[in-house]
Short mmCIF file of C-alpha atoms in Angstrom, two decimals:
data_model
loop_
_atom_site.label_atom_id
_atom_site.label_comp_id
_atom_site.label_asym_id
_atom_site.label_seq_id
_atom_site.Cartn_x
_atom_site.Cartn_y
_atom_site.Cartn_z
CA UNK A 1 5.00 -19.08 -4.14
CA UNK A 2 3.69 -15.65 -3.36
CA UNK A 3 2.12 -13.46 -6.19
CA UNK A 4 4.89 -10.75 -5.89
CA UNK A 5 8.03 -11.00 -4.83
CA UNK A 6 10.71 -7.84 -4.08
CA UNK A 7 13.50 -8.48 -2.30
CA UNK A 8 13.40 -6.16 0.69
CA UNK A 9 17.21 -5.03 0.65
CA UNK A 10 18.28 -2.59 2.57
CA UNK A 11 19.99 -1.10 -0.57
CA UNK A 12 22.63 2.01 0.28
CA UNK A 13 24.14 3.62 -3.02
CA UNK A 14 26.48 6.94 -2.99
CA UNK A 15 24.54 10.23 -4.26
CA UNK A 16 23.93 10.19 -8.12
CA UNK A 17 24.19 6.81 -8.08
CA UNK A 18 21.30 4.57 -10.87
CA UNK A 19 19.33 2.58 -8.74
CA UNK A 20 17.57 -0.52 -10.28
CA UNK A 21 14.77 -2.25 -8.40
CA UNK A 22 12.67 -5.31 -8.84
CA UNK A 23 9.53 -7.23 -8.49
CA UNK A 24 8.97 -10.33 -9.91
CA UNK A 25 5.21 -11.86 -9.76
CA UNK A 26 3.18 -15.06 -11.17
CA UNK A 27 0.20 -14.05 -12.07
CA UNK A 28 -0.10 -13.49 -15.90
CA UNK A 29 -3.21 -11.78 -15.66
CA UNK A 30 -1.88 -8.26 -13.87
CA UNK A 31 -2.26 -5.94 -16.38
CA UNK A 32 -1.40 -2.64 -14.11
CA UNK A 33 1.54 -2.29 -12.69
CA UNK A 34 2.55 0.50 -10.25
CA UNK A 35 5.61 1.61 -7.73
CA UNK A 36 4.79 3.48 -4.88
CA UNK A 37 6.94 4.87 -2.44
CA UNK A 38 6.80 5.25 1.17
CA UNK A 39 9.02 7.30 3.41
CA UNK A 40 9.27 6.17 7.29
CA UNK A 41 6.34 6.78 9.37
CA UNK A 42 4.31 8.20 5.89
CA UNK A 43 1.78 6.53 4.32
CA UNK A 44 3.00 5.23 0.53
CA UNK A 45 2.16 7.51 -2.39
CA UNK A 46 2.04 6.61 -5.93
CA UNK A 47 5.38 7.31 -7.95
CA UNK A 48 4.72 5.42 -11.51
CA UNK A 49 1.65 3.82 -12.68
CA UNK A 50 2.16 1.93 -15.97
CA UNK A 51 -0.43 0.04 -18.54
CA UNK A 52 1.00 -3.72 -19.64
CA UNK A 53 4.07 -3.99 -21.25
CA UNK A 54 6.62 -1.48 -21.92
CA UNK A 55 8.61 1.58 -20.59
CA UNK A 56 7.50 4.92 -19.09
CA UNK A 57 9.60 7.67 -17.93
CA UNK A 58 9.15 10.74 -15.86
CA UNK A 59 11.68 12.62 -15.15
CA UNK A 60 14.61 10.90 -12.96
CA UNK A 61 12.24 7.32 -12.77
CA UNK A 62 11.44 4.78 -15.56
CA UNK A 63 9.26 2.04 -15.10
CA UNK A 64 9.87 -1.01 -17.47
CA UNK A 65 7.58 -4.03 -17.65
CA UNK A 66 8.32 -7.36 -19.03
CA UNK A 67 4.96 -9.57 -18.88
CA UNK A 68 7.00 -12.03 -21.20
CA UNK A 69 9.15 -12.66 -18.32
CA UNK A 70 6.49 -11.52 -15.65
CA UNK A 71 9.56 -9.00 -14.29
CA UNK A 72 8.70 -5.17 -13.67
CA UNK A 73 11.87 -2.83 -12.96
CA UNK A 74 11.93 1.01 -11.41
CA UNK A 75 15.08 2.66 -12.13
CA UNK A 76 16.36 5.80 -10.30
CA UNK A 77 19.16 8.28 -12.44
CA UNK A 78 20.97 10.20 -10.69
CA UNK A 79 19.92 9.11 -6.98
CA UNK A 80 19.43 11.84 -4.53
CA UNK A 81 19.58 11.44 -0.53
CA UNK A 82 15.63 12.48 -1.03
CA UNK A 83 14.86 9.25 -2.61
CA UNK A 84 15.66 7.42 0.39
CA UNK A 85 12.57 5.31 0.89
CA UNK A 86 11.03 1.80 0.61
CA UNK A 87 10.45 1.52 -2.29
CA UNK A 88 6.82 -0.63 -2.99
CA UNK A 89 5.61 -2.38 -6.23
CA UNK A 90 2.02 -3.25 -6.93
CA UNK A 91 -0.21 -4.61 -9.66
CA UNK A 92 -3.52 -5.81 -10.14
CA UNK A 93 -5.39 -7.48 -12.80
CA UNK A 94 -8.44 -5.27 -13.96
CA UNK A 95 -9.44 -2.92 -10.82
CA UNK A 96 -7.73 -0.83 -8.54
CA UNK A 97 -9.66 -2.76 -6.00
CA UNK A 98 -7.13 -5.79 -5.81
CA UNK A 99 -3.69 -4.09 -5.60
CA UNK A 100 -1.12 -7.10 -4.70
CA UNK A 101 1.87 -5.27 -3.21
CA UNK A 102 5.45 -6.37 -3.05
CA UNK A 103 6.98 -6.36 0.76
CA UNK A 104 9.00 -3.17 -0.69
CA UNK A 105 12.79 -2.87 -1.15
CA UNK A 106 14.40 -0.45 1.57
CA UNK A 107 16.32 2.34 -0.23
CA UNK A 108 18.97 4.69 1.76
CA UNK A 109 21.38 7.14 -1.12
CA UNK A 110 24.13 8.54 1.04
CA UNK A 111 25.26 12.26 0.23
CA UNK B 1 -7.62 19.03 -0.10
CA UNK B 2 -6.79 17.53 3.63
CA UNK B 3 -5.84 14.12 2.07
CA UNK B 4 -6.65 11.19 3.51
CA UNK B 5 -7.40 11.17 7.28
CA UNK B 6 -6.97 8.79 9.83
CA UNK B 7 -7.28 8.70 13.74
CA UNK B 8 -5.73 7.80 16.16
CA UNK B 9 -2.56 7.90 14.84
CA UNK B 10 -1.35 5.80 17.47
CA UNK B 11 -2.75 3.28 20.10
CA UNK B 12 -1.47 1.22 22.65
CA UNK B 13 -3.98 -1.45 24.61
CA UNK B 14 -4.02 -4.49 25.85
CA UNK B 15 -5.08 -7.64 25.34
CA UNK B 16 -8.90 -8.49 24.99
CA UNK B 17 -9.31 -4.67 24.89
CA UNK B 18 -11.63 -3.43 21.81
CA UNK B 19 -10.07 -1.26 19.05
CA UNK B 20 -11.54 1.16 16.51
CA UNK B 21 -9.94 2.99 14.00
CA UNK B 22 -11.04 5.39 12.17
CA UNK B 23 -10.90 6.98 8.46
CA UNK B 24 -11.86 9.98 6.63
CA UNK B 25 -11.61 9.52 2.87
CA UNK B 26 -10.50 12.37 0.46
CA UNK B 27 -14.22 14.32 -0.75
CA UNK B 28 -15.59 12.62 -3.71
CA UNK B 29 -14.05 9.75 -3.63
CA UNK B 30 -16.07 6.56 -4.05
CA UNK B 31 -13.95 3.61 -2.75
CA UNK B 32 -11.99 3.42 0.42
CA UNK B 33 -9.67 0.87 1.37
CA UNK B 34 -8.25 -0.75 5.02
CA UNK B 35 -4.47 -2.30 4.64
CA UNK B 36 -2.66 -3.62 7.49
CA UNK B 37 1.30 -3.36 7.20
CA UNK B 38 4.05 -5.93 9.30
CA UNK B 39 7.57 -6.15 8.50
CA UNK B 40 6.77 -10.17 8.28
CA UNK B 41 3.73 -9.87 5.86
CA UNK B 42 4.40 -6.42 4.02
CA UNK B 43 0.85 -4.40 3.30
CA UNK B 44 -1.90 -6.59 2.86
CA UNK B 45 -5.35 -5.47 1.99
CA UNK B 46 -7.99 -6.49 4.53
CA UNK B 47 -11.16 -5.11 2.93
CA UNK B 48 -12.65 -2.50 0.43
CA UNK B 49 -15.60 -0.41 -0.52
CA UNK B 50 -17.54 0.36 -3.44
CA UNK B 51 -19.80 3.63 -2.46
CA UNK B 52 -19.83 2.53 0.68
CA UNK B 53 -20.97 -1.11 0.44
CA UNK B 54 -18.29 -3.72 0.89
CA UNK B 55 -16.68 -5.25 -2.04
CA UNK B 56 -14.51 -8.06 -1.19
CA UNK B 57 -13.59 -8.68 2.88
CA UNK B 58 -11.53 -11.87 1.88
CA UNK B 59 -8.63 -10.35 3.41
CA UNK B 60 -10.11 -10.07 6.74
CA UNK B 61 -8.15 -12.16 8.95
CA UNK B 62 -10.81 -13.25 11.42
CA UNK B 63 -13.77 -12.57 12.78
CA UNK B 64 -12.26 -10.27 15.49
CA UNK B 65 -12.07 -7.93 12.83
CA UNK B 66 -15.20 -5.61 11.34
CA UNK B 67 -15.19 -2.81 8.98
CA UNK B 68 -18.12 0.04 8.63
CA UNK B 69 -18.92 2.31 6.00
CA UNK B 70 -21.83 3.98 7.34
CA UNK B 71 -21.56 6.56 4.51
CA UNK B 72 -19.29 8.50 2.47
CA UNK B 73 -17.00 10.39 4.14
CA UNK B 74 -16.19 7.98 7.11
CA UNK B 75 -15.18 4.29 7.79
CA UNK B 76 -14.19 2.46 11.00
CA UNK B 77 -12.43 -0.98 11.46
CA UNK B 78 -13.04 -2.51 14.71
CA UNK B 79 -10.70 -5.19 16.40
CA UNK B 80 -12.51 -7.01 18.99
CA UNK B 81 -10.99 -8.41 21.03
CA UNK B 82 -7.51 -7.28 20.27
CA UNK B 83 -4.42 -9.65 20.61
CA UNK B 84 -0.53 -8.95 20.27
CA UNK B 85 -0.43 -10.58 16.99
CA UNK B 86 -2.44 -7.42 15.60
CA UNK B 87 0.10 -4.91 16.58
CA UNK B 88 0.70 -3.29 13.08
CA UNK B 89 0.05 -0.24 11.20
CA UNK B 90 -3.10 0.09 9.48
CA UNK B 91 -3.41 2.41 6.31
CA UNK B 92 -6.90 3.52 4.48
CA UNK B 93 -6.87 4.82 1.36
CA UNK B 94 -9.50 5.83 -1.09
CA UNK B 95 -9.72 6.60 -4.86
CA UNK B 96 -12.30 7.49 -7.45
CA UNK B 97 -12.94 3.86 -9.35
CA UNK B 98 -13.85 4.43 -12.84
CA UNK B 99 -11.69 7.92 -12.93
CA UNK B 100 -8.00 7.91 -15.61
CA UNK B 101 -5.74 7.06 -13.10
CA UNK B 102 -7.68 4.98 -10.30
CA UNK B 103 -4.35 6.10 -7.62
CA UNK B 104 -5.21 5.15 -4.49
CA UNK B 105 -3.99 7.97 -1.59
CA UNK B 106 -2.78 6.72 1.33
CA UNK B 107 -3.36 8.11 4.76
CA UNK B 108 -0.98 8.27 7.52
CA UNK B 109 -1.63 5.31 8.91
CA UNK B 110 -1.94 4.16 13.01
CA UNK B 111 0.41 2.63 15.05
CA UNK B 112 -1.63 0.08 17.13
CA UNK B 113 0.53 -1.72 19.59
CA UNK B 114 -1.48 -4.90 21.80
CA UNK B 115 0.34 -5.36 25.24
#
């Protein structure tokens, strides 16, 4: 079993859509838990970085984090074309040193 | 700031041939970081630095493959010799351990295609 897992889609939603994506991992020891995203060709670049358990918001994105059921969640409100991406989680136990990434889930919102 | 900086951004070679790539981290930074990124595999990381000594190479596939931190504002990962199976794109990134956030920034990455 791998540490994360993220089904890698594609995913295509209509504009304004709420997007809901997923990692699951096995390691009960990641305390930091993160979503990047990564446009084609770009390198990926941070988009929520979240401490343990719980919800954080910021603007259209909320992260949620479940260690109970070891399940992390990035949700996208009304989806623009803009956010199309792929769409990366990562987490790590202590140190941003060890980032485990998910494979990424491939996100296209058409206008 | 520039951001991260990497070079080439692209390289095609063949087989056997040796590869270097190279990376300029964002200015006082302390850790940089090589990742190699397949479709099959998703980004992996292949080896980090603490102010400029290496940290942890576990993810090194082989010995074909070297990193160099010679100091702070410039690494190199070397491939040699090359084979198709390394055709990927490799990202470095760097961050400031120890700092709020810890993000790692990404650079563009290069294309490296073995024939």
């Amino acid at each position: 079993q791998k540490e994360v897992e993220q089904d890698p889609g594609p995913l295509s939603v209509p504009e304004g859509a709420i997007v809901s994506l997923n990692c699951t991992y096995s390691n009960s020891a990641f305390q930091y838990f993160m979503w990047y995203r990564q446009y084609s060709r770009k390198g990926p670049e941070l988009l929520m970085y979240t401490y343990s358990s719980g919800n954080k918001e910021d603007g259209r994105f909320t992260a949620q984090v479940d260690k109970s059921s070891k399940y992390i969640s990035l949700f996208i409100r009304d989806s623009q074309p803009s956010d199309s991406a792929t769409y990366l989680c990562a987490m790590t136990v202590g140190s941003q040193g060890n980032l485990i990434f998910g494979k990424g889930t491939k996100l296209s919102v058409k206008p | 700031d520039a951001g991260v900086i990497q070079s080439p951004r692209h390289e095609v070679t063949e087989m056997g041939q040796e590869v270097t790539l190279r990376c300029k981290p964002i200015s006082g930074h302390n850790s940089l970081f090589w990742y190699r990124q397949t479709m099959m595999r998703g980004l992996e990381l292949l080896i980090y630095f603490n102010n400029n000594v290496p940290i942890d190479d576990s993810g090194m596939p082989e010995d074909r493959f070297s990193a160099k931190m010679p100091n702070a504002s410039f690494s190199t990962l070397k491939i040699q010799p090359s084979e198709p199976r390394d055709s990927a794109v490799y990202f470095c990134a760097s961050t400031l351990l120890g700092s709020s956030t810890d993000t790692q920034y990404f650079g563009p990455g290069t294309r490296l295609t073995v024939l």
